[in-house]
C-alpha cells in the first residue's frame, strides 16, 4: 500500500473538524480510535474515511476502534493495519475501510479475527 491509495487529512484539519486540540487527537490515536499515516510528502495525517459527518457534526468513524484493537491484538502494527484496511480483501470483495464506512463492521471484524499471526 502506498499513501497514494488513501487521501490524508492534515492533523490540523482533523482537529478543526472534530473541534479538539492536537493533544486530544494524539490521545485518540493512542487509544486506537483513529490511526495516522505518513503521506508521500512525509507529513502525517488521518485517512479521510476515518472522519465522518455525523448527526452532530464531524466525528471519528465509530466502528473503527474495535477493528483497530482487534488487528492490534492479532499482532498487526499500525502500518500493517492500514495496509490491510486499504487493500481489497478477497473475502469481502472490497477494501475493509469501505465496508466499515458502509456499516458492515461485523463482517470485517469476523474476517480480521482470523488473521492472528
mmCIF file of C-alpha atoms in Angstrom:
data_model
loop_
_atom_site.group_PDB
_atom_site.id
_atom_site.type_symbol
_atom_site.label_atom_id
_atom_site.label_comp_id
_atom_site.label_asym_id
_atom_site.label_seq_id
_atom_site.Cartn_x
_atom_site.Cartn_y
_atom_site.Cartn_z
ATOM 1 C CA UNK A 1 0.000 0.000 0.000
ATOM 2 C CA UNK A 2 1.195 3.496 -0.715
ATOM 3 C CA UNK A 3 -0.025 6.817 0.562
ATOM 4 C CA UNK A 4 -1.432 7.294 -2.951
ATOM 5 C CA UNK A 5 -4.050 4.660 -2.034
ATOM 6 C CA UNK A 6 -5.595 6.997 0.542
ATOM 7 C CA UNK A 7 -6.249 10.673 0.982
ATOM 8 C CA UNK A 8 -4.832 12.031 4.215
ATOM 9 C CA UNK A 9 -6.341 14.949 6.072
ATOM 10 C CA UNK A 10 -3.716 17.092 7.817
ATOM 11 C CA UNK A 11 -3.864 16.711 11.592
ATOM 12 C CA UNK A 12 -4.717 20.397 11.985
ATOM 13 C CA UNK A 13 -7.727 19.955 9.703
ATOM 14 C CA UNK A 14 -8.876 16.878 11.650
ATOM 15 C CA UNK A 15 -8.593 18.828 14.904
ATOM 16 C CA UNK A 16 -10.662 21.642 13.405
ATOM 17 C CA UNK A 17 -13.346 19.255 12.098
ATOM 18 C CA UNK A 18 -13.589 17.400 15.409
ATOM 19 C CA UNK A 19 -13.342 20.568 17.497
ATOM 20 C CA UNK A 20 -10.415 19.243 19.536
ATOM 21 C CA UNK A 21 -6.836 20.215 20.346
ATOM 22 C CA UNK A 22 -3.863 18.361 18.901
ATOM 23 C CA UNK A 23 -3.067 16.670 22.224
ATOM 24 C CA UNK A 24 -6.577 15.165 22.212
ATOM 25 C CA UNK A 25 -6.029 13.894 18.651
ATOM 26 C CA UNK A 26 -2.802 12.211 19.778
ATOM 27 C CA UNK A 27 -4.767 10.531 22.576
ATOM 28 C CA UNK A 28 -7.388 9.292 20.079
ATOM 29 C CA UNK A 29 -4.555 7.764 18.024
ATOM 30 C CA UNK A 30 -3.014 6.118 21.121
ATOM 31 C CA UNK A 31 -6.445 4.734 22.051
ATOM 32 C CA UNK A 32 -6.888 3.340 18.506
ATOM 33 C CA UNK A 33 -9.956 5.481 17.865
ATOM 34 C CA UNK A 34 -8.088 6.847 14.829
ATOM 35 C CA UNK A 35 -4.880 5.893 13.088
ATOM 36 C CA UNK A 36 -2.402 8.200 11.403
ATOM 37 C CA UNK A 37 -0.235 7.660 8.356
ATOM 38 C CA UNK A 38 2.690 9.379 6.688
ATOM 39 C CA UNK A 39 1.986 10.837 3.268
ATOM 40 C CA UNK A 40 4.361 10.849 0.302
ATOM 41 C CA UNK A 41 5.466 14.313 1.429
ATOM 42 C CA UNK A 42 6.458 12.905 4.836
ATOM 43 C CA UNK A 43 3.679 14.753 6.647
ATOM 44 C CA UNK A 44 1.440 12.730 8.954
ATOM 45 C CA UNK A 45 -2.324 12.819 8.580
ATOM 46 C CA UNK A 46 -5.526 10.884 9.163
ATOM 47 C CA UNK A 47 -7.113 8.931 6.274
ATOM 48 C CA UNK A 48 -10.243 10.840 5.249
ATOM 49 C CA UNK A 49 -12.572 7.827 5.534
ATOM 50 C CA UNK A 50 -11.869 7.690 9.258
ATOM 51 C CA UNK A 51 -13.522 11.053 9.967
ATOM 52 C CA UNK A 52 -17.221 11.119 9.082
ATOM 53 C CA UNK A 53 -20.071 13.609 9.229
ATOM 54 C CA UNK A 54 -22.491 12.503 11.942
ATOM 55 C CA UNK A 55 -25.773 13.919 13.203
ATOM 56 C CA UNK A 56 -23.929 16.335 15.491
ATOM 57 C CA UNK A 57 -21.017 17.259 13.227
ATOM 58 C CA UNK A 58 -17.753 15.528 12.376
ATOM 59 C CA UNK A 59 -16.630 12.514 14.397
ATOM 60 C CA UNK A 60 -14.268 9.541 14.180
ATOM 61 C CA UNK A 61 -15.728 6.529 12.342
ATOM 62 C CA UNK A 62 -17.370 4.847 15.341
ATOM 63 C CA UNK A 63 -16.715 1.222 14.370
ATOM 64 C CA UNK A 64 -13.035 1.759 13.576
ATOM 65 C CA UNK A 65 -11.752 1.447 17.147
ATOM 66 C CA UNK A 66 -12.989 -2.122 17.516
ATOM 67 C CA UNK A 67 -11.376 -3.171 14.251
ATOM 68 C CA UNK A 68 -8.062 -1.457 15.053
ATOM 69 C CA UNK A 69 -7.996 -3.060 18.500
ATOM 70 C CA UNK A 70 -8.754 -6.472 17.016
ATOM 71 C CA UNK A 71 -5.948 -6.091 14.459
ATOM 72 C CA UNK A 72 -3.506 -4.948 17.173
ATOM 73 C CA UNK A 73 -4.489 -7.939 19.305
ATOM 74 C CA UNK A 74 -3.790 -10.109 16.237
ATOM 75 C CA UNK A 75 -0.226 -8.729 16.182
ATOM 76 C CA UNK A 76 -0.629 -6.084 13.476
ATOM 77 C CA UNK A 77 1.403 -2.885 13.654
ATOM 78 C CA UNK A 78 -0.302 0.403 12.785
ATOM 79 C CA UNK A 79 1.256 0.269 9.308
ATOM 80 C CA UNK A 80 0.116 -3.331 8.765
ATOM 81 C CA UNK A 81 -3.382 -2.388 9.929
ATOM 82 C CA UNK A 82 -3.523 0.444 7.390
ATOM 83 C CA UNK A 83 -2.257 -1.876 4.682
ATOM 84 C CA UNK A 84 -4.990 -4.407 5.472
ATOM 85 C CA UNK A 85 -7.753 -1.788 5.752
ATOM 86 C CA UNK A 86 -6.857 -0.178 2.413
ATOM 87 C CA UNK A 87 -6.233 -3.346 0.366
ATOM 88 C CA UNK A 88 -9.054 -5.242 -1.336
ATOM 89 C CA UNK A 89 -9.680 -8.436 0.625
ATOM 90 C CA UNK A 90 -10.982 -11.418 -1.349
ATOM 91 C CA UNK A 91 -13.347 -12.423 1.466
ATOM 92 C CA UNK A 92 -15.050 -9.013 1.277
ATOM 93 C CA UNK A 93 -14.627 -8.214 -2.398
ATOM 94 C CA UNK A 94 -13.649 -4.683 -1.383
ATOM 95 C CA UNK A 95 -11.394 -2.757 0.961
ATOM 96 C CA UNK A 96 -12.257 -3.276 4.638
ATOM 97 C CA UNK A 97 -12.315 0.503 5.203
ATOM 98 C CA UNK A 98 -15.098 0.813 2.607
ATOM 99 C CA UNK A 99 -17.095 -1.956 4.289
ATOM 100 C CA UNK A 100 -16.652 -0.227 7.658
ATOM 101 C CA UNK A 101 -17.868 3.093 6.262
ATOM 102 C CA UNK A 102 -20.902 1.269 4.829
ATOM 103 C CA UNK A 103 -21.706 -0.241 8.232
ATOM 104 C CA UNK A 104 -20.554 -3.814 7.639
ATOM 105 C CA UNK A 105 -18.220 -3.923 10.635
ATOM 106 C CA UNK A 106 -19.379 -7.337 11.875
ATOM 107 C CA UNK A 107 -18.228 -8.964 8.631
ATOM 108 C CA UNK A 108 -14.944 -7.029 8.649
ATOM 109 C CA UNK A 109 -14.238 -7.967 12.263
ATOM 110 C CA UNK A 110 -15.115 -11.615 11.652
ATOM 111 C CA UNK A 111 -12.501 -11.735 8.885
ATOM 112 C CA UNK A 112 -9.958 -9.749 10.916
ATOM 113 C CA UNK A 113 -10.314 -12.183 13.813
ATOM 114 C CA UNK A 114 -8.925 -14.980 11.616
ATOM 115 C CA UNK A 115 -5.697 -13.096 10.865
ATOM 116 C CA UNK A 116 -3.731 -13.642 14.082
ATOM 117 C CA UNK A 117 -0.075 -14.409 13.397
#
